[in-house]
C-alpha positions as a Markdown table, in Angstrom:
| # | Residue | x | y | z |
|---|---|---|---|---|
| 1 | Unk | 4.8 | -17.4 | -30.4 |
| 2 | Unk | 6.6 | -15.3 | -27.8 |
| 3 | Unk | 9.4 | -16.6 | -25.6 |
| 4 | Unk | 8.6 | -17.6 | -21.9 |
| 5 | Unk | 11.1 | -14.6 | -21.0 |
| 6 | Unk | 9.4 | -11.8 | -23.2 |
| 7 | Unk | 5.9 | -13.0 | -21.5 |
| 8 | Unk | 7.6 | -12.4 | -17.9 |
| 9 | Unk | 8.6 | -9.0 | -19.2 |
| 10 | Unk | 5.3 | -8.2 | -20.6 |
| 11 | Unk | 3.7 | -8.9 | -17.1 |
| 12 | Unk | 6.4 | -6.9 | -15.4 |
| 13 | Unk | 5.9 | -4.0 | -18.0 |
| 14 | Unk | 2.0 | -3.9 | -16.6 |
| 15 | Unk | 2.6 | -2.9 | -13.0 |
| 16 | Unk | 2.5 | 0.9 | -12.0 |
| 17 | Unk | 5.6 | 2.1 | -10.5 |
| 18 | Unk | 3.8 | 4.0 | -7.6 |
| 19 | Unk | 4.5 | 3.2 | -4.1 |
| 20 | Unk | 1.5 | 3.1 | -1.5 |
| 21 | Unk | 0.2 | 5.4 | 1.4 |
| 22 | Unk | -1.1 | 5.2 | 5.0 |
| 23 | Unk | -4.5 | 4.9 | 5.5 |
| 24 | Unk | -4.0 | 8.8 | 6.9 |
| 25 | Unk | -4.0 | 10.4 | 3.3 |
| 26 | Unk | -7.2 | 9.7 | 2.5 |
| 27 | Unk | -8.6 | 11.8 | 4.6 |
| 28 | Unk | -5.9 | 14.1 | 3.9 |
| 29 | Unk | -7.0 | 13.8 | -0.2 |
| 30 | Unk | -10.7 | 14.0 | 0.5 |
| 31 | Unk | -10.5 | 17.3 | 2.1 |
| 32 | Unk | -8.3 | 19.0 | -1.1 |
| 33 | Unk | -10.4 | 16.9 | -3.5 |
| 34 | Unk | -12.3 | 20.3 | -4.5 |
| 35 | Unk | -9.4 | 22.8 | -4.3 |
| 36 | Unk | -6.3 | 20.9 | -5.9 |
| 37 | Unk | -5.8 | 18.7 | -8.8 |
| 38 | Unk | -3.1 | 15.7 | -7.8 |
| 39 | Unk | 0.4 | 16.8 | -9.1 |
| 40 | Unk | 1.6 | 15.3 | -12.2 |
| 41 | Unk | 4.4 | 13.0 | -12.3 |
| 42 | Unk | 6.7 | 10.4 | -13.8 |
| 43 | Unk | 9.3 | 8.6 | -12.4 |
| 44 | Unk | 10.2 | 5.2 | -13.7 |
| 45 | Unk | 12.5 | 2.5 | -12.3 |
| 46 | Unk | 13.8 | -0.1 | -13.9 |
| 47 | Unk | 15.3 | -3.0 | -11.9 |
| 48 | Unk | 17.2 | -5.7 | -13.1 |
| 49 | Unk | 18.2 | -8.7 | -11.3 |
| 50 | Unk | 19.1 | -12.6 | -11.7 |
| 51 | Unk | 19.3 | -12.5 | -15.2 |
| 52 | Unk | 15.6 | -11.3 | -15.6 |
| 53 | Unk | 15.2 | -7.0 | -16.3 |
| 54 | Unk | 11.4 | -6.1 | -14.6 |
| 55 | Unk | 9.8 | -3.4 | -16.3 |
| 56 | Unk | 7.9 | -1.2 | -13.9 |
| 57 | Unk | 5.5 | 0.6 | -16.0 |
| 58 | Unk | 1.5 | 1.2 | -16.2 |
| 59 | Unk | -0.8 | -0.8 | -17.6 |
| 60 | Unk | -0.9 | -1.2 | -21.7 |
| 61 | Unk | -3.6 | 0.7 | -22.1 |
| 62 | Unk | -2.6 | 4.3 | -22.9 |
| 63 | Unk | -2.0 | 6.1 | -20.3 |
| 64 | Unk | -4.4 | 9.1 | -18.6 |
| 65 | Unk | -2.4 | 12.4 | -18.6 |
| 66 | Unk | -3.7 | 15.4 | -17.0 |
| 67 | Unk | -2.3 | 18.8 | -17.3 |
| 68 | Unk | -0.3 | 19.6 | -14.3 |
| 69 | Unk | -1.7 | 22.5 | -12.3 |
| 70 | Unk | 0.4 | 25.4 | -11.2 |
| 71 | Unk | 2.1 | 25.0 | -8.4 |
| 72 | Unk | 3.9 | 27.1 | -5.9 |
| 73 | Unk | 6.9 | 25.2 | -4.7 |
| 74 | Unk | 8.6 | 26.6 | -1.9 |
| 75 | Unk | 12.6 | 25.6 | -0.6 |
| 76 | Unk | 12.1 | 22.9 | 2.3 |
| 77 | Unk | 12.7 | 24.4 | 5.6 |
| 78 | Unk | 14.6 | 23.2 | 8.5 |
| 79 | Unk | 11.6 | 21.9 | 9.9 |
| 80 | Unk | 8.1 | 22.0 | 11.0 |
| 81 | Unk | 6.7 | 19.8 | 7.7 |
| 82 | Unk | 3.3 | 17.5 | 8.0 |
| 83 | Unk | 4.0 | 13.5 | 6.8 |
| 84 | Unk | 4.5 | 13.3 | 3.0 |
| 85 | Unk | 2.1 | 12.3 | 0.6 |
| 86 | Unk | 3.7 | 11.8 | -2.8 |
| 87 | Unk | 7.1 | 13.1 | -4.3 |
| 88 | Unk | 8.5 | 13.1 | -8.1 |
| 89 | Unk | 10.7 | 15.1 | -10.1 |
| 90 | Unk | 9.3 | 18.2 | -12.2 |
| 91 | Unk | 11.1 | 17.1 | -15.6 |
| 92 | Unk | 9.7 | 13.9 | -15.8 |
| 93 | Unk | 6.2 | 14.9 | -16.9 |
| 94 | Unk | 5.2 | 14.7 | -20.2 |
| 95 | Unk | 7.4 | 12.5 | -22.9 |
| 96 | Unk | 10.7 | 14.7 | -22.8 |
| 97 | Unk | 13.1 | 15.7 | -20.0 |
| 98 | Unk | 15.5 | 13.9 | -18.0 |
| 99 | Unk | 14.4 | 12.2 | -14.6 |
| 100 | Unk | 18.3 | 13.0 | -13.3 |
| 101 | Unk | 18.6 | 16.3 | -14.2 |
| 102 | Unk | 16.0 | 18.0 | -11.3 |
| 103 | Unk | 15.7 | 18.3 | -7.8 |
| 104 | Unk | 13.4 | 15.8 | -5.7 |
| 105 | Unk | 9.6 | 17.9 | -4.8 |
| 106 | Unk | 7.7 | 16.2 | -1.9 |
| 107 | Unk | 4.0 | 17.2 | -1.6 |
| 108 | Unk | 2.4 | 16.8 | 2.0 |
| 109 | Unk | -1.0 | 16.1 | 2.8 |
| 110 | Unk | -2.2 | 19.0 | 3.6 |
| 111 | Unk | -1.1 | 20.1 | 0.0 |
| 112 | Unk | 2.4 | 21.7 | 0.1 |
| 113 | Unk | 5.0 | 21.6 | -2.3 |
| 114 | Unk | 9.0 | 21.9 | -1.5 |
| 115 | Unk | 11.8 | 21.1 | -3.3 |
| 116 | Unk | 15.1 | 19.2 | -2.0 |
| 117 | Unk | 17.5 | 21.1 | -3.4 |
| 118 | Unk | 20.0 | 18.8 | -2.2 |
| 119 | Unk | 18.4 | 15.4 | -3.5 |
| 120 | Unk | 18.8 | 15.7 | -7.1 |
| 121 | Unk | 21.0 | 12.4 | -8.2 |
| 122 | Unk | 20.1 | 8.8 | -7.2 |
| 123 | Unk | 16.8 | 7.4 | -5.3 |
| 124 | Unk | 14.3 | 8.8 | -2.5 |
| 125 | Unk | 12.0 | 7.1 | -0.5 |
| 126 | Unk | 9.8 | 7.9 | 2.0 |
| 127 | Unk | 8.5 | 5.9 | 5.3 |
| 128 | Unk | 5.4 | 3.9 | 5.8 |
| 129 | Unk | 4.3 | 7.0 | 8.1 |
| 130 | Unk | 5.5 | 10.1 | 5.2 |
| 131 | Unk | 7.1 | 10.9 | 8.4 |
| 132 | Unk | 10.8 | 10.9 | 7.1 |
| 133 | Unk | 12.5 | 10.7 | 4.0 |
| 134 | Unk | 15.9 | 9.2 | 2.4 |
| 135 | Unk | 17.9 | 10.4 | -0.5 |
| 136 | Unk | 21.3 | 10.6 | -2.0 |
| 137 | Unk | 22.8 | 13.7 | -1.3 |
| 138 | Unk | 25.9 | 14.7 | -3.4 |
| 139 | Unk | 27.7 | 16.6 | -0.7 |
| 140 | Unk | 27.5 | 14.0 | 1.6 |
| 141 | Unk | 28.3 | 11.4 | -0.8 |
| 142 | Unk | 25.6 | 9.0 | 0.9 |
| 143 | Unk | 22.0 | 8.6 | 1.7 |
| 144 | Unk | 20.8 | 10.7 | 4.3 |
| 145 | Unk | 17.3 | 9.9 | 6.4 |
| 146 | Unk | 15.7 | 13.1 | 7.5 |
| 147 | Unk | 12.6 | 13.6 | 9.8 |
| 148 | Unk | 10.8 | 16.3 | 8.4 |
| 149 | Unk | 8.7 | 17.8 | 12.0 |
| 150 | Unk | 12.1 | 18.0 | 13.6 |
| 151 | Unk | 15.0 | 18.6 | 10.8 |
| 152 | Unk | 16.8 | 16.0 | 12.1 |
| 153 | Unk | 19.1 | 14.0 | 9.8 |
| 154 | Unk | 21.0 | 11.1 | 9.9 |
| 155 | Unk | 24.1 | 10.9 | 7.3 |
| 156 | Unk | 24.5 | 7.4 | 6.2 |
| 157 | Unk | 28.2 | 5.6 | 6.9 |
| 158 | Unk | 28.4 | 4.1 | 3.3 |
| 159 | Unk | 29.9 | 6.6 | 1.2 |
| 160 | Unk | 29.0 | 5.9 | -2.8 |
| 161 | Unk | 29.8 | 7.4 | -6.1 |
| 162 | Unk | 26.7 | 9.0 | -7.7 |
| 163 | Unk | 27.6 | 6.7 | -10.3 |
| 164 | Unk | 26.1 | 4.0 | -8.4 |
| 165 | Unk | 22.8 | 6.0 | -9.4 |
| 166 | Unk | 23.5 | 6.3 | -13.3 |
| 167 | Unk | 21.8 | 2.7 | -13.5 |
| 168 | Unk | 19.0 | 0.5 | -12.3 |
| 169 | Unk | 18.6 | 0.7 | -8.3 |
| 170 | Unk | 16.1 | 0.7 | -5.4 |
| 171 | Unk | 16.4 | 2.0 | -1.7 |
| 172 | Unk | 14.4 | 0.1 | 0.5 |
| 173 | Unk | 13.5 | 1.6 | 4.2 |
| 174 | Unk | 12.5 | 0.2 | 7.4 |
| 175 | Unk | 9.2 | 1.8 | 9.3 |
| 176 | Unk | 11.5 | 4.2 | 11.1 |
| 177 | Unk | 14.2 | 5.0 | 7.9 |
| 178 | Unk | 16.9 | 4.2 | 10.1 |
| 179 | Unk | 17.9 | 0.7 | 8.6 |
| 180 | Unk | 17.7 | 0.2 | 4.6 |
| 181 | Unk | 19.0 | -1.4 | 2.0 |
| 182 | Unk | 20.4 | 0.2 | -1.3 |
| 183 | Unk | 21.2 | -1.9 | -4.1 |
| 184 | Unk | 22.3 | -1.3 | -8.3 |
| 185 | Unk | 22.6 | -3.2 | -11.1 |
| 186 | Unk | 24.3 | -2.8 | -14.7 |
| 187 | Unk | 26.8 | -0.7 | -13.7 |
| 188 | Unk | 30.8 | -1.2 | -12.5 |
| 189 | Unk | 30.0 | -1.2 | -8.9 |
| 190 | Unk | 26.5 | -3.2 | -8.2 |
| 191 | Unk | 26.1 | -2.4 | -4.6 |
| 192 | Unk | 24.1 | -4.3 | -2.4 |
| 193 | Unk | 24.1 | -2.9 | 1.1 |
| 194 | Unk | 22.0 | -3.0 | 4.6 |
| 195 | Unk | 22.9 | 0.2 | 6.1 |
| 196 | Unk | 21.9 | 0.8 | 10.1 |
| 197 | Unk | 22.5 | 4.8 | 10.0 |
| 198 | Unk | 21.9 | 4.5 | 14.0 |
| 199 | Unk | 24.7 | 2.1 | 14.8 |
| 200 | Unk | 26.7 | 3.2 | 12.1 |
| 201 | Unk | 27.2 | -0.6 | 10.2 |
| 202 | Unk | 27.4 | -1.6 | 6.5 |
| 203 | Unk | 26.5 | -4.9 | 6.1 |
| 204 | Unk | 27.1 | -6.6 | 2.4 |
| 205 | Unk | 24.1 | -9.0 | 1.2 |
| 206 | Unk | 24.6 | -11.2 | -1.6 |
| 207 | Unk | 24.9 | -10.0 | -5.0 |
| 208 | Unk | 21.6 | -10.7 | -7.3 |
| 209 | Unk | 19.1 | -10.6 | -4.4 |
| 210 | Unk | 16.5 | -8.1 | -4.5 |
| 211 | Unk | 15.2 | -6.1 | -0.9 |
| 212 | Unk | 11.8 | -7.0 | -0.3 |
| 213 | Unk | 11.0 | -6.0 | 3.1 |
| 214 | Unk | 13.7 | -4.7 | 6.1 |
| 215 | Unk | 12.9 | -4.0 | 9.7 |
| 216 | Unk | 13.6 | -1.9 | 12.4 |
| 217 | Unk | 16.8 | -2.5 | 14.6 |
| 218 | Unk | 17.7 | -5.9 | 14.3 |
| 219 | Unk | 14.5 | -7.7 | 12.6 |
| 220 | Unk | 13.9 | -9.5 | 9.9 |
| 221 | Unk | 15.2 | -9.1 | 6.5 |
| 222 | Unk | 13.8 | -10.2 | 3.2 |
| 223 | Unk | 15.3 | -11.0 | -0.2 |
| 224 | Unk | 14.3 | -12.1 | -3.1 |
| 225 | Unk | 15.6 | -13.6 | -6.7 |
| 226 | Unk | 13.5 | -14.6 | -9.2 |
| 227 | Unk | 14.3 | -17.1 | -11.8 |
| 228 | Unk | 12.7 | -18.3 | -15.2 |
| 229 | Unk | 9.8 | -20.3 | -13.6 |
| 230 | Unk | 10.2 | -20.1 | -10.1 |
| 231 | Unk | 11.5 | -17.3 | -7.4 |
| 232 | Unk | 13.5 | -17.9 | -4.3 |
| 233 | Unk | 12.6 | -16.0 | -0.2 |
| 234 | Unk | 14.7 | -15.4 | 1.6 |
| 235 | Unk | 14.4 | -14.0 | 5.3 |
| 236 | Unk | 18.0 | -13.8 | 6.6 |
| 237 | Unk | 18.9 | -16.2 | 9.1 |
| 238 | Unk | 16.9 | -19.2 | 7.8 |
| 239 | Unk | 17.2 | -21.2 | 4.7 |
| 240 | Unk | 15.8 | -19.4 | 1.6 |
| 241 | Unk | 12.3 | -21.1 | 0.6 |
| 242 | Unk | 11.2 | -21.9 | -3.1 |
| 243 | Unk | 7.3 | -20.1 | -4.5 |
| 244 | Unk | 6.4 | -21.6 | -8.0 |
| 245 | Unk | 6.1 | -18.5 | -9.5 |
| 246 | Unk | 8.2 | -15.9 | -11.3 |
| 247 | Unk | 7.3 | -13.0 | -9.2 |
| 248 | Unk | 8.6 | -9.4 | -7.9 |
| 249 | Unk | 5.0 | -8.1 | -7.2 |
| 250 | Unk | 5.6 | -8.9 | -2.8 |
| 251 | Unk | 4.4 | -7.3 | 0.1 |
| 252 | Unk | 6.0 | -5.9 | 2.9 |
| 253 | Unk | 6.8 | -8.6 | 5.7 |
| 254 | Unk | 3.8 | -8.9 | 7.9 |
| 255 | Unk | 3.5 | -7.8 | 11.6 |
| 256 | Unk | 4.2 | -11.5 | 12.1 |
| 257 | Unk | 7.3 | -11.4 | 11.2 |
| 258 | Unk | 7.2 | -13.9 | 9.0 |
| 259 | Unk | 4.2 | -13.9 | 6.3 |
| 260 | Unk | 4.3 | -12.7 | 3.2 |
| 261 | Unk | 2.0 | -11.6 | 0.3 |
| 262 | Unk | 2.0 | -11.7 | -3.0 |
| 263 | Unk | 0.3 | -11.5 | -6.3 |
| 264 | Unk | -1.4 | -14.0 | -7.8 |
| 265 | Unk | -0.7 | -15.3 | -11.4 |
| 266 | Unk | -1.6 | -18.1 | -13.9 |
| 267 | Unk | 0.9 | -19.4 | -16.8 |
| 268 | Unk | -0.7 | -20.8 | -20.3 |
| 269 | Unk | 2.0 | -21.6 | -22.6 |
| 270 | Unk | -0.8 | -21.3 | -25.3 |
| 271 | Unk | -2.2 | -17.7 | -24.1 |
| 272 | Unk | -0.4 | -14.7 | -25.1 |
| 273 | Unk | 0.7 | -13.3 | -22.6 |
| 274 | Unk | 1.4 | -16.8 | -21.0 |
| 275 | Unk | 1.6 | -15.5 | -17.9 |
| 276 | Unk | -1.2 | -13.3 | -16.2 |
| 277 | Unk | -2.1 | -12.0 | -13.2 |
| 278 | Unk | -5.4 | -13.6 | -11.8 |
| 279 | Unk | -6.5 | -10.9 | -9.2 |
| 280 | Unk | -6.0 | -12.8 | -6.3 |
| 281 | Unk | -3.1 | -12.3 | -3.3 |
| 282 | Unk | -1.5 | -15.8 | -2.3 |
| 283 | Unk | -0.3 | -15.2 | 1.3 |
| 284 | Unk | 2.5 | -17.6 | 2.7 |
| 285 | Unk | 5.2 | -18.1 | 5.3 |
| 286 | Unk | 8.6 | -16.6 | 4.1 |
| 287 | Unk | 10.2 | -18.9 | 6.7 |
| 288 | Unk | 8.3 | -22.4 | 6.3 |
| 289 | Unk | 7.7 | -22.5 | 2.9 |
| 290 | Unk | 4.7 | -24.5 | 1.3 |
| 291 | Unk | 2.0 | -23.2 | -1.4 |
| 292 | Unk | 0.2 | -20.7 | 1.0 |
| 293 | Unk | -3.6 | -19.3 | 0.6 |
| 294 | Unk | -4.7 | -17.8 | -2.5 |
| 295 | Unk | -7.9 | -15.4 | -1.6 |
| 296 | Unk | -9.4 | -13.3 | -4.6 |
| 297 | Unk | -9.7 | -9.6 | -4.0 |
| 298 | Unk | -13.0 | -9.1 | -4.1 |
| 299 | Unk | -14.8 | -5.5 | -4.4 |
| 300 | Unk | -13.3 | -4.0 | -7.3 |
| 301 | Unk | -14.7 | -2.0 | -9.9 |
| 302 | Unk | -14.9 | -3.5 | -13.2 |
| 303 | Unk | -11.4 | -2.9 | -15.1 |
| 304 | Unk | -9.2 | -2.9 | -12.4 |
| 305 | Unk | -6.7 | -4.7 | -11.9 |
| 306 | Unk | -4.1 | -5.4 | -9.0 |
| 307 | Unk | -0.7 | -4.4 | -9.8 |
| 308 | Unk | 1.2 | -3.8 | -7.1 |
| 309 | Unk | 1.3 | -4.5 | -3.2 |
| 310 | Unk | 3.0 | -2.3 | -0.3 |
| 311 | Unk | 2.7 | -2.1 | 3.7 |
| 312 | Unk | 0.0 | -4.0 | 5.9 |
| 313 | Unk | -2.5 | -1.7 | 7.5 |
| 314 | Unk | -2.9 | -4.2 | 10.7 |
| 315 | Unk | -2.7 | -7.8 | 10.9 |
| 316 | Unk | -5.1 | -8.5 | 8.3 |
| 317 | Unk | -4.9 | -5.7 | 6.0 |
| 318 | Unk | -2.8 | -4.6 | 3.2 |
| 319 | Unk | -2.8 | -2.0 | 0.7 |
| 320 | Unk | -3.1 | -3.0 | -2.7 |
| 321 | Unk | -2.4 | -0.7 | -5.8 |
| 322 | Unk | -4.3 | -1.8 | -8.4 |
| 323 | Unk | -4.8 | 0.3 | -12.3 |
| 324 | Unk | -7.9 | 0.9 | -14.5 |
| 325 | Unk | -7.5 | -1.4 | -18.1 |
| 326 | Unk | -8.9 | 2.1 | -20.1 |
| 327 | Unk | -11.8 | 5.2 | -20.1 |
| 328 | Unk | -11.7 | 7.8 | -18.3 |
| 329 | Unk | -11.2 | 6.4 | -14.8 |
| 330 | Unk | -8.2 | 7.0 | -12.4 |
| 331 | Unk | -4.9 | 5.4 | -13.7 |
| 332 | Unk | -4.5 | 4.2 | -10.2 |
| 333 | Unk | -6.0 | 3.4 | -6.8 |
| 334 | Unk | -5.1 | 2.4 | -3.4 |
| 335 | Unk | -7.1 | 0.1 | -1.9 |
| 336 | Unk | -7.0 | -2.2 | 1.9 |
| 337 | Unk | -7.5 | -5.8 | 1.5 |
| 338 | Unk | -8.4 | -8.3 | 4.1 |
| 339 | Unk | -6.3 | -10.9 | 3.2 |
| 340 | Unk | -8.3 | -13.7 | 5.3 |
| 341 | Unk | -11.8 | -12.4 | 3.1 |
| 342 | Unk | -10.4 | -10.6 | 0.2 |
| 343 | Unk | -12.9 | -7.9 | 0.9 |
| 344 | Unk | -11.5 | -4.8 | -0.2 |
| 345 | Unk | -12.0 | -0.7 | 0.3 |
| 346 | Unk | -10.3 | 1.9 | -1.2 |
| 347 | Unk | -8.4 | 4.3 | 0.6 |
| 348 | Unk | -7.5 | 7.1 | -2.2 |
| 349 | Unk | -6.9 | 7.4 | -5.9 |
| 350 | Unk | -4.1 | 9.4 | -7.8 |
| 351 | Unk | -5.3 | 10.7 | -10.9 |
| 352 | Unk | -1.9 | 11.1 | -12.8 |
| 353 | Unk | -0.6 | 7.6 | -11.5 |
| 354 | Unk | 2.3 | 7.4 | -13.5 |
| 355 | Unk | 5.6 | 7.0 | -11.4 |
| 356 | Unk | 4.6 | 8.9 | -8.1 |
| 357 | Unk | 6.5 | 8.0 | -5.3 |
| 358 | Unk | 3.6 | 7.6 | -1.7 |
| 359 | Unk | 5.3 | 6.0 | 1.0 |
| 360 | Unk | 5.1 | 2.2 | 1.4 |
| 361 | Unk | 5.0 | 0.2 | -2.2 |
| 362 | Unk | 7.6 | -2.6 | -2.5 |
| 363 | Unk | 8.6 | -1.9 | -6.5 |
């Protein structure tokens, strides 16, 4: 039988690594749906943290590859560019080619394609909104945030090595891209920053949390460190809180302030895998504690599976990316979900869903 800990990385190892739009893009992908073919792309992530490595990869079913259309992909200009829709890195489609080795691409809504010549080492991430993006620039030796309608950029006061960026790492934004938190594990240095590029401050967090969720100016900020059987919350400022399951699969922090969802998930010590997610979102109070409310996602077609959740919509609503099992359906698929009904719509589906980065997944 397999270990408790190869069963946590199996589940891990079933979750797309594909971060989540605004509801804007789909309107933005039903009106290309007939003239363009969604840009292949892989970029994979591999996070380690508090003694437990999480996986992010698709589904075990084999995965749906599409050839790549042509492309014309054009330098970015100063300014003047729509909100994003997805980015990845050219070299990472198909099985050969290093993810490190090309520049960033971001594709807008509207169906443009530019490359950041500047961004090719390290992370990039892109707001809720796709209105600005952040990325390690080698000359500045830092993350920069840039809006992309008005050029502006912000340069980051932490100055890092890009061998920060040689190992496991994550770059978490805030709604505006002005306060984030960069963190790396396995190699010398093992950052573990919240960087206000505004005010100019470097703030160290704890070493083996993981950045869930960060606000604007000086709001909330959310950790998290999962163990073998349980995880620990924590929004800084109050007493981290216990959940009863091994988890990274959270939400965004509410408009609240204060709740939290997350994935739902039963152990069997006598199913392989023992641990499963159960298609349901358990939402609870990162401040309080206590079991919270699980609501089953309700509406979804037959083989899909939740994998994934990223920013809330409104108060009640939050996007969800769950993966087809197998056929000849889309790898992945964002949908809304009321998480008072669990009723659920879908918003847009990427075709290629391998490692596509759409602004707003927590991964």
């Amino acid at each position: 039988m397999k270990t408790l800990r190869e069963d946590l990385r199996t589940l891990a190892e079933q979750a797309p690594t594909v971060d989540l739009a605004a509801r804007a893009v789909q309107g933005a992908r039903r009106r290309r749906a007939n003239r363009m073919a969604v840009v292949t792309a892989v970029v994979l992530c591999v996070i380690s943290g508090g003694g437990v490595a999480l996986l992010q990869q698709v589904s075990p079913a084999p995965q749906i590859l599409l050839a790549p259309p042509e492309t014309t992909v054009l330098p970015l200009p100063g300014k003047g560019i729509g909100p994003v829709e997805q980015a990845y890195r050219p070299s990472c489609r198909g099985n050969s080619g290093s993810c490190a080795k090309d520049a960033w691409r971001i594709v807008t809504r509207e169906g443009d394609t530019y490359e950041l010549a500047e961004a090719a080492t390290g992370p990039l991430a892109v707001t809720a909104d796709g209105r600005r993006v952040a990325y390690y620039s080698s000359k500045q030796r830092g993350i920069v945030v840039r809006d992309l309608a008005s050029g502006r950029v912000w340069k980051s006061p932490l100055k890092q090595p890009e061998e920060d960026f040689a190992v496991e790492y994550t770059l978490r934004l805030s709604p505006s891209g002005l306060r984030f938190i960069v963190s790396g594990w396995g190699g010398r240095r093992e950052p573990n920053k919240l960087v206000d590029v505004e005010r100019k401050t470097v703030t160290d967090l704890a070493r083996g949390w993981w950045p869930v969720s960060v606000s604007d100016g000086s709001g909330p900020v959310v950790l998290a460190k999962p163990y073998d059987m349980t995880s620990r919350v924590w929004v800084l400022g109050h007493d981290p809180i216990t959940i009863q399951d091994f988890t990274y699969y959270y939400s965004a922090l509410a408009p609240d302030g204060r709740t939290l969802a997350r994935l739902g998930q039963t152990f069997d010590r006598n199913r392989e895998p023992m641990i499963q997610l159960d298609g349901s979102i358990v939402v609870f109070d990162a401040i309080r504690g206590g079991g919270g409310t699980r609501v089953p996602i309700a509406g979804l077609p037959e083989g899909v599976v939740p994998s994934k959740l990223g920013s809330w919509l409104n108060d009640t609503e939050l996007t969800v990316l769950a993966g087809f099992q197998g056929g000849n359906e889309p790898a992945s698929v964002v949908y809304a979900v009321n998480v008072r009904t669990g009723e659920s719509r879908e918003l847009f589906a990427l075709r290629d869903g391998d490692s596509i980065v759409v602004p707003g997944l927590i991964r």
